[in-house]
Short mmCIF file of C-alpha atoms in Angstrom, two decimals:
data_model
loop_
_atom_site.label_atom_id
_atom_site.label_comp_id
_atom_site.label_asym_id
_atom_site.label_seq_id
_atom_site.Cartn_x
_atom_site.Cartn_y
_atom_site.Cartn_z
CA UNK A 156 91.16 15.62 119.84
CA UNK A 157 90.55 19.34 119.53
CA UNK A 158 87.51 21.39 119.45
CA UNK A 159 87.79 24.43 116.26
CA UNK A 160 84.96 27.05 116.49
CA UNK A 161 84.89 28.46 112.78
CA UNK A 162 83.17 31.41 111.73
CA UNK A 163 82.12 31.43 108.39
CA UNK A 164 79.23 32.15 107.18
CA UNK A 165 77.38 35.33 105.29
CA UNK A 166 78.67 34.26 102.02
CA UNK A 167 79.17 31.76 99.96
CA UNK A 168 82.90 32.56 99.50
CA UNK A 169 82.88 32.48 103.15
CA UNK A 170 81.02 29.42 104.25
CA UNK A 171 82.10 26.62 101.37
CA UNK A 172 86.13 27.00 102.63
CA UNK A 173 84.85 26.71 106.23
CA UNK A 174 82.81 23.79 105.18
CA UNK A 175 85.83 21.87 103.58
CA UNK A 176 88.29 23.14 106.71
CA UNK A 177 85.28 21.60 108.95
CA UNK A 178 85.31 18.52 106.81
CA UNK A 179 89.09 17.95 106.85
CA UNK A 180 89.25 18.37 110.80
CA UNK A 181 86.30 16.04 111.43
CA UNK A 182 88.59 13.39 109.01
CA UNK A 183 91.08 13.56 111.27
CA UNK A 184 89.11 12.89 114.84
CA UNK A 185 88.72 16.63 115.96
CA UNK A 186 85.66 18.35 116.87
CA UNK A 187 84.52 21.26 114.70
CA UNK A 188 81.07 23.83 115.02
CA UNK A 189 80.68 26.32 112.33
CA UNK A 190 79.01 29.82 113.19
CA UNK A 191 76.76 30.62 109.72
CA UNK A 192 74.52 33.57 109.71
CA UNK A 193 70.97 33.80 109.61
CA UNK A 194 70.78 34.14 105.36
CA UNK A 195 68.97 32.24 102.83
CA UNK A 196 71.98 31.29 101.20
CA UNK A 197 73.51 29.87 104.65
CA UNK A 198 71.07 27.54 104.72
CA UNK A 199 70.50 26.65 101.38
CA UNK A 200 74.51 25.73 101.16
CA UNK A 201 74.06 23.46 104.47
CA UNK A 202 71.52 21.53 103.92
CA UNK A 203 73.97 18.67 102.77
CA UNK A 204 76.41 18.49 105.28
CA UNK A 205 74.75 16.31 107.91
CA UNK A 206 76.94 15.52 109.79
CA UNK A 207 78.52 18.52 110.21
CA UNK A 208 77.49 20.89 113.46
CA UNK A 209 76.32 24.29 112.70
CA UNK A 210 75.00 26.97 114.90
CA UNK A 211 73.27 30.04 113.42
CA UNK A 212 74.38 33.35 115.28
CA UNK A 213 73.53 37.45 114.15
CA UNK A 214 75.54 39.78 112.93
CA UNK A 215 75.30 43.11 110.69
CA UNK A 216 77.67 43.99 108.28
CA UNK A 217 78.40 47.55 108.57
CA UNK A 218 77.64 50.23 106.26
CA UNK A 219 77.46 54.28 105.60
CA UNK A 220 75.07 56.62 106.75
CA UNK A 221 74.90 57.46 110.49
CA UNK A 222 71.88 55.70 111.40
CA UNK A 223 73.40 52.20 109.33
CA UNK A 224 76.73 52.85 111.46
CA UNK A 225 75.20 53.62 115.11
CA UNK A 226 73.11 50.30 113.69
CA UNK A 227 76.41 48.64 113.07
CA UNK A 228 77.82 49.07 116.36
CA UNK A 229 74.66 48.27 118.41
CA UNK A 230 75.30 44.68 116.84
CA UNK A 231 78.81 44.05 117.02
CA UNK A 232 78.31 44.78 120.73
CA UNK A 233 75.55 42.33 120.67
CA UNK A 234 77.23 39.64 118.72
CA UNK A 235 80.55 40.67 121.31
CA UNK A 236 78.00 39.78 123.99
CA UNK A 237 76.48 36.83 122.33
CA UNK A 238 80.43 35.59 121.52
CA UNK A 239 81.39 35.58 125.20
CA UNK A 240 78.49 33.29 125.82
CA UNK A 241 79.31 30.99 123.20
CA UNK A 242 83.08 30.56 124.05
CA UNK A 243 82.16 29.92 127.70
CA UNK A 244 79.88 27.14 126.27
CA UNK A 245 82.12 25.65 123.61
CA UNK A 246 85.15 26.26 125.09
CA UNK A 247 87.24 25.70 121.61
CA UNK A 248 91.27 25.50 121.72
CA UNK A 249 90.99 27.69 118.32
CA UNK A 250 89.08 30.07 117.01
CA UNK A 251 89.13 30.00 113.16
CA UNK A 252 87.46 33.57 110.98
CA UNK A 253 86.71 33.80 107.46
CA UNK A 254 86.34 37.19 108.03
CA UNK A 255 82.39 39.12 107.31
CA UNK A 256 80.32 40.61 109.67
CA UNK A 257 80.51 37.36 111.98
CA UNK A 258 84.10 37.37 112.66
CA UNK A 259 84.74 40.76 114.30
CA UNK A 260 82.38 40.46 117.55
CA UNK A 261 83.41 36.78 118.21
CA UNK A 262 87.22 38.04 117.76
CA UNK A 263 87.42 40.15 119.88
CA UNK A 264 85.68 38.14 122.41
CA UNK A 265 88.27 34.87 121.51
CA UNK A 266 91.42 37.82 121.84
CA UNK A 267 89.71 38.89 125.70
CA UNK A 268 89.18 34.97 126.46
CA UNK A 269 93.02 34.74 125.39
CA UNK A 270 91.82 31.96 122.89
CA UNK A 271 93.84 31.61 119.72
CA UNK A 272 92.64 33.07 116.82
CA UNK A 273 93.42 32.21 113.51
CA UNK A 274 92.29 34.24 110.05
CA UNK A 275 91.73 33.28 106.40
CA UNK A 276 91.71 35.77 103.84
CA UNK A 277 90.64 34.59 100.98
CA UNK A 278 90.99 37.98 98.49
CA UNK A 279 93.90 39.85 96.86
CA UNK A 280 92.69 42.93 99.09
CA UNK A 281 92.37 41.81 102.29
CA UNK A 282 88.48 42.97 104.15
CA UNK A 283 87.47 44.89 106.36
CA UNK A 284 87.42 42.45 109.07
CA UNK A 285 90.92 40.95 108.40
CA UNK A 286 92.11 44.26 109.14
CA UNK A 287 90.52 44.67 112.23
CA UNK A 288 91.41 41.85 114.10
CA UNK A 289 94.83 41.22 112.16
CA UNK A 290 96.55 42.48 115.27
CA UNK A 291 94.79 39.95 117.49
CA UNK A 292 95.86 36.70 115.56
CA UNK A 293 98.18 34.08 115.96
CA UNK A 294 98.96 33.29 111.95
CA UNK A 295 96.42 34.70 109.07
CA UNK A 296 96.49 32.77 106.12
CA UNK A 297 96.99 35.18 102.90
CA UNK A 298 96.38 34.16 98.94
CA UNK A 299 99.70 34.03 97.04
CA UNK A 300 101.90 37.26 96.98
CA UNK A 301 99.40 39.29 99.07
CA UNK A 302 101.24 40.91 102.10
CA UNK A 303 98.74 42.47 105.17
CA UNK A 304 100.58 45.25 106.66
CA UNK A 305 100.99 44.87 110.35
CA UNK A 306 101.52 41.20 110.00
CA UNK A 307 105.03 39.66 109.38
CA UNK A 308 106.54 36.63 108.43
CA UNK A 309 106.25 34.61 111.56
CA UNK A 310 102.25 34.79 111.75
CA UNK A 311 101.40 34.67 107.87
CA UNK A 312 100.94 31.68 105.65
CA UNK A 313 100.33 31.40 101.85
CA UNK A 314 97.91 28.36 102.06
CA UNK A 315 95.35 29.20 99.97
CA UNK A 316 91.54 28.85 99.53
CA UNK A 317 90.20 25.31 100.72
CA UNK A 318 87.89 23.65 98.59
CA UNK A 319 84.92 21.29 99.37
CA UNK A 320 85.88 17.95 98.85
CA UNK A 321 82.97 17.43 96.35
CA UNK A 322 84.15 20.02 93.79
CA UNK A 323 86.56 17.82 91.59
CA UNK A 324 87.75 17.66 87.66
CA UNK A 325 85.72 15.03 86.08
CA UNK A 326 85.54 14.96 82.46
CA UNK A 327 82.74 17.00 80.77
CA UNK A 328 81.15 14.05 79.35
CA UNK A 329 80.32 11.99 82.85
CA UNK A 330 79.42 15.77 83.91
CA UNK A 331 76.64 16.36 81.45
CA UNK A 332 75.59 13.17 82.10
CA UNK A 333 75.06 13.59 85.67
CA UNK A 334 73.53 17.13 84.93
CA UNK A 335 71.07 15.73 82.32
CA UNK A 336 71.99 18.02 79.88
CA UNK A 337 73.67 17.27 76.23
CA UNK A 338 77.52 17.39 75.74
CA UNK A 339 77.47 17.05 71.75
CA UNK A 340 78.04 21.17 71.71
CA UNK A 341 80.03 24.23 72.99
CA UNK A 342 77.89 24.51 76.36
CA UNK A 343 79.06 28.17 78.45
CA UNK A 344 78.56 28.06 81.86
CA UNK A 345 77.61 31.11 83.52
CA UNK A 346 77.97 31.84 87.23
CA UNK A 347 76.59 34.83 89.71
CA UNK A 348 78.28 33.62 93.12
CA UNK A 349 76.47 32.82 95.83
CA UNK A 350 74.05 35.56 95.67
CA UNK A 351 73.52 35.50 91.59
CA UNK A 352 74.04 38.28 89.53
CA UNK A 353 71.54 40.34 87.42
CA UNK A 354 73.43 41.64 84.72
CA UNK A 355 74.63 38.65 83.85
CA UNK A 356 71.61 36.45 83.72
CA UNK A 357 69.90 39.75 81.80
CA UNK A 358 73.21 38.77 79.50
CA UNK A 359 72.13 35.09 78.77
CA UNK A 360 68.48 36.38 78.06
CA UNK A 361 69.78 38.70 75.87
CA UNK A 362 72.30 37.18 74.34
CA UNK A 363 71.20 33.23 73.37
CA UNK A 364 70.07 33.54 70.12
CA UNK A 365 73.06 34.78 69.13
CA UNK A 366 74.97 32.02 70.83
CA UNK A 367 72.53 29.39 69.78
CA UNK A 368 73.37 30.56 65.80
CA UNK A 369 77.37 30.19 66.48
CA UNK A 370 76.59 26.20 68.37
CA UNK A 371 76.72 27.52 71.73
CA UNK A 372 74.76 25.91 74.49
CA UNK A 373 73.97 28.01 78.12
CA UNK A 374 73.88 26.57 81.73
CA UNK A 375 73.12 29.60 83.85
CA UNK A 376 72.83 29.55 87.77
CA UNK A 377 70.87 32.17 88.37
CA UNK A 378 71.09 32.83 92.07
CA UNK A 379 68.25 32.08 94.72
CA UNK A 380 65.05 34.39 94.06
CA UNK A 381 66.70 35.31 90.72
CA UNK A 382 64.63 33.67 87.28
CA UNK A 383 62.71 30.63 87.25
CA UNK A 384 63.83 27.49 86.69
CA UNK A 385 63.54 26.43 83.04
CA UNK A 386 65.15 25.18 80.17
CA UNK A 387 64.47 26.62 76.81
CA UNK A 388 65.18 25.78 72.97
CA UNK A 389 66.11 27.15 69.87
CA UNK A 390 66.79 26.16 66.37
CA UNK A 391 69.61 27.71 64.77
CA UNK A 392 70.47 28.27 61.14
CA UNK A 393 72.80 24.80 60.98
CA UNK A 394 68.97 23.33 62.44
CA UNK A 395 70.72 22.29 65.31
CA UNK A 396 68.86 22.56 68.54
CA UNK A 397 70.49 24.87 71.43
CA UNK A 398 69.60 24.84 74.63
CA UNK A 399 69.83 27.55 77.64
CA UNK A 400 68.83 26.04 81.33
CA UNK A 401 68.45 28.33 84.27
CA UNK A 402 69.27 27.05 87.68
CA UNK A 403 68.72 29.23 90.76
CA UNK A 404 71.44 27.14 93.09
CA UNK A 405 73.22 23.71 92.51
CA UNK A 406 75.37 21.63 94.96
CA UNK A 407 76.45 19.71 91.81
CA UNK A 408 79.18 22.57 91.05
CA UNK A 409 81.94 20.31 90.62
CA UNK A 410 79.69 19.00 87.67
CA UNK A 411 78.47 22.09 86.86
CA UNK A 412 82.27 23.33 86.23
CA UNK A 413 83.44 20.64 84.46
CA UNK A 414 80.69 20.34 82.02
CA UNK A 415 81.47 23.81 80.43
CA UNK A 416 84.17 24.36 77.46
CA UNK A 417 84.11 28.21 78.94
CA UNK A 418 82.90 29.91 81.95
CA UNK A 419 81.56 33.25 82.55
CA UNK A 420 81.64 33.83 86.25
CA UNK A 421 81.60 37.12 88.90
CA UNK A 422 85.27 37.24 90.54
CA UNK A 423 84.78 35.78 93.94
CA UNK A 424 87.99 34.18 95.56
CA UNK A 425 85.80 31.16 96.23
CA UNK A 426 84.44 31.26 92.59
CA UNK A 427 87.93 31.14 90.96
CA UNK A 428 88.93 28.59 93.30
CA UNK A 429 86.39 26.49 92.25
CA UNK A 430 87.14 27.04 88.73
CA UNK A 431 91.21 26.31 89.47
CA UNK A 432 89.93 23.15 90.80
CA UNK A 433 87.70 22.29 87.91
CA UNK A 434 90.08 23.11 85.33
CA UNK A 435 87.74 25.30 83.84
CA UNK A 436 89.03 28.54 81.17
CA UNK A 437 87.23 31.30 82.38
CA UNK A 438 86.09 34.81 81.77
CA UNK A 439 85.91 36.58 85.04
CA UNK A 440 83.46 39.52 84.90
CA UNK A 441 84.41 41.61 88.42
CA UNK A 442 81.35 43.01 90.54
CA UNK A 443 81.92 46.27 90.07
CA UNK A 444 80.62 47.37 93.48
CA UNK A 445 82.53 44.91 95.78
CA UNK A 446 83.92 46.08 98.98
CA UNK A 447 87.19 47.54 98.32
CA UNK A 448 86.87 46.36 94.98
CA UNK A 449 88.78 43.17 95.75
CA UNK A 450 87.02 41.28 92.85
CA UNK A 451 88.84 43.18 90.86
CA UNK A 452 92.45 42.69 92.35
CA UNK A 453 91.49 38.70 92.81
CA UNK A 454 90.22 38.61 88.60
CA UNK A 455 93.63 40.15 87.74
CA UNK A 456 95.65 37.96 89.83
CA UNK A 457 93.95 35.02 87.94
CA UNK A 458 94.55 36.32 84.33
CA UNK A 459 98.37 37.20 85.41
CA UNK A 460 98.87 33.50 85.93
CA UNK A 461 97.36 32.83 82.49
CA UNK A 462 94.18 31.39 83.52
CA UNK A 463 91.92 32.94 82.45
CA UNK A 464 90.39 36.52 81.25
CA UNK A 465 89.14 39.72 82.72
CA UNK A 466 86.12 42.01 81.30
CA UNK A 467 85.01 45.14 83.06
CA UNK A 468 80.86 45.06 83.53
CA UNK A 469 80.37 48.03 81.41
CA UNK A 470 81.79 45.99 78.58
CA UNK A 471 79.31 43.45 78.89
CA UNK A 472 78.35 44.55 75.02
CA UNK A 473 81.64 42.41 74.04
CA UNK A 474 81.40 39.27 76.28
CA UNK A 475 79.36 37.40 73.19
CA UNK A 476 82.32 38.41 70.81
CA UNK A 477 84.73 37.30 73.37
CA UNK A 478 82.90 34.00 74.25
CA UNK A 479 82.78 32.88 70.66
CA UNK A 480 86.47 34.07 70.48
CA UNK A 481 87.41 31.92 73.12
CA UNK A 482 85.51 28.80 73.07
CA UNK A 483 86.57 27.76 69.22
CA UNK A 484 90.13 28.61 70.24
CA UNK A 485 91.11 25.09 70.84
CA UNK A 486 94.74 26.29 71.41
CA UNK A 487 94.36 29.13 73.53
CA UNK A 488 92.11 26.44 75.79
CA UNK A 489 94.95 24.35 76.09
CA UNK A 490 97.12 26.81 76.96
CA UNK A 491 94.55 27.84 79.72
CA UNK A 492 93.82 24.43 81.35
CA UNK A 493 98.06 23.77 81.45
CA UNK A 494 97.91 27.13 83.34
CA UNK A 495 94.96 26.15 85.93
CA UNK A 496 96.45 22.89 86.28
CA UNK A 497 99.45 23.82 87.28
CA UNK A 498 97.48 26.48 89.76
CA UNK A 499 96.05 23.47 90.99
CA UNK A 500 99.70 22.20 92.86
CA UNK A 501 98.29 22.60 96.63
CA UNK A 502 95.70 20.82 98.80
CA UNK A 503 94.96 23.93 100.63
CA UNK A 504 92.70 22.62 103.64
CA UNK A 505 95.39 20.10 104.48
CA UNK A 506 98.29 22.36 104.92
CA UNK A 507 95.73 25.06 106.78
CA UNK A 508 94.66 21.47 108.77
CA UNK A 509 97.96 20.75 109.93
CA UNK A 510 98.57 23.33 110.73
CA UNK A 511 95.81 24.44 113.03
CA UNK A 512 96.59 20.85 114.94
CA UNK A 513 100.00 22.30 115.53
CA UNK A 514 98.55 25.71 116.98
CA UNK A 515 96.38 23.49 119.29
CA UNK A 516 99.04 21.24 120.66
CA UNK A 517 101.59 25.04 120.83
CA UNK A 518 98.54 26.13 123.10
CA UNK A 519 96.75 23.61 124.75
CA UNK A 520 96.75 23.89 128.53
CA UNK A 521 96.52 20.53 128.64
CA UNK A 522 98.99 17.99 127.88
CA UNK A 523 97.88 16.21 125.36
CA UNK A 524 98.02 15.25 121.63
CA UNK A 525 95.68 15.77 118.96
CA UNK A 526 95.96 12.80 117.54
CA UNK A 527 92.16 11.17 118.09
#
């Protein structure tokens, strides 16, 4: 048995592929504690996983301005200080980063420990912390076709984004029933990520009547603090009755994802690998102000491998003409689930699995097998 410290938390997009890494690991007799930050979100996303370890540790993201940057480094050489303390504690055989702000202090205290480190980039640009500690690692894991300069053959992998074992294909029918919602119409999931998204629950508001009229049903997750929870009505002019519910978080998203004919979702690598898992035709609408714009890069990526669609945020005027374009288009949704299906060919957190096991047994000063 090995012991995996995984860093991982901050985001959603950062936490749930830790989560189903941690998981995996624990499946197969190892020991795993994941490092989440000190957000809402962090522990609104654990609450299920009981019998997984986590420990909540600080960290600041860094930022512009002089007094955000001198802020910056005050806590990375905190959480570099706090780091040391842990490893000494833990004493993992690997150190595993999803990148964020909680990855770069307790790098760089793994890489002066001389403890492996591994890194998982989950976007078609690669952040800011991937590049910092990219020269530290002993293999980064990269999405398909992405290449992170400074790191060559031997040390990268094209494993993909792990998925929590919980987010499956079921069939939209045995969805909506488990969601308590009606599966006789069109029903459009929307999606902010793990944080929400304003414009695009302003959008639904907007924007239901009009989709009630054309038979077009809404399931919105809103985001934490974002909307209150409600479900509302309207008659349209066939006098069928069209529902919108607003959600502010599930942890039914496997559901949630298979219930919808379309979804309308913010471009996080977590997000589309969610929807890649679920089978579900998509329209991805990028954050416009993501770091390095990488939402951007990771919604193209998807649409080049036919899976799905791509609509700038100021074009949000023609995502209700392009919904009702796409979710009548019984062809065009066939060709889009063959497309996510076959996207669907990996099982991501085994391959990254196995291969952590054989870093551990490369490294281990012991001699001894991981098998548990």
């Amino acid at each position: 048995m090995s012991k995996i410290l995984i860093a991982c938390g901050g985001t959603g997009g950062h936490l749930a592929p830790g989560i189903a890494i941690a998981e995996a690991l624990q499946d197969g007799g190892h020991d795993c504690v994941l490092l989440v930050s000190e957000k809402e979100i962090d522990s609104v996303l654990i609450e299920k996983y009981e019998r997984l370890r986590f420990y909540r540790i600080q960290g600041r993201a860094f930022s512009g301005g002089f007094k955000s940057t001198v802020a910056s480094i005050g806590g990375l050489i905190s959480s570099y200080m706090n780091a040391r303390n842990l490893l000494r504690e833990q004493e993992p055989d690997v150190v595993l980063l999803f990148g964020g702000f909680l990855s770069v202090g307790l790098g760089l205290a793994a890489h002066v420990a001389r403890i492996p480190i591994v890194l998982h980039e989950a976007n078609c640009k690669p952040g800011r912390a991937t590049r910092l500690l990219k020269h530290f690692a002993m293999r980064v894991y990269l999405p398909d076709g992405v290449k992170l300069n400074g790191v060559g053959p031997g040390r990268s992998r094209y494993y993909g984004y792990p998925v929590r074992k919980e987010i499956r294909h079921v069939l939209k029918s045995e969805a909506c029933q488990r969601l308590g919602i009606e599966a006789r119409n069109k029903l459009l999931v929307v999606i902010g990520g793990s944080q929400g998204a304003e414009a695009l629950n302003q959008w639904v508001i907007e924007n239901f009547e009009a989709l009630a009229n054309a038979g077009i049903s809404v399931y919105c997750v809103t985001g934490p603090g974002k909307i209150s929870e409600r479900t509302i009505q309207f008659e349209n002019e066939k006098r069928e009755t069209i529902s919108a519910t607003f959600i502010q978080f599930s942890d039914q998203m496997g559901d949630v994802l298979s219930a919808a004919d379309i979804i309308v979702s913010r471009a996080g690598a977590g997000a589309i690998a969610e929807i890649i898992c679920c089978r579900a035709p998509s329209i991805l609408i990028p954050y416009p102000y993501a770091a390095d714009d990488h939402q951007q890069a990771n919604a193209l990526m998807h649409e080049k491998h036919g899976a799905g669609m791509v609509l700038p945020e100021d074009n949000l005027n023609r995502l209700s003409t392009e919904v009702k374009r796409l979710v009548f288009n019984d062809e065009l949704l066939r060709r889009l689930k063959f497309n996510l299906e076959h996207l669907e060919r990996l099982d991501s957190g085994k391959r990254i699995v196995e291969d952590l096991e054989q870093i551990c047994v490369e490294h281990s000063p012991k001699d001894q097998s991981l098998s548990a």
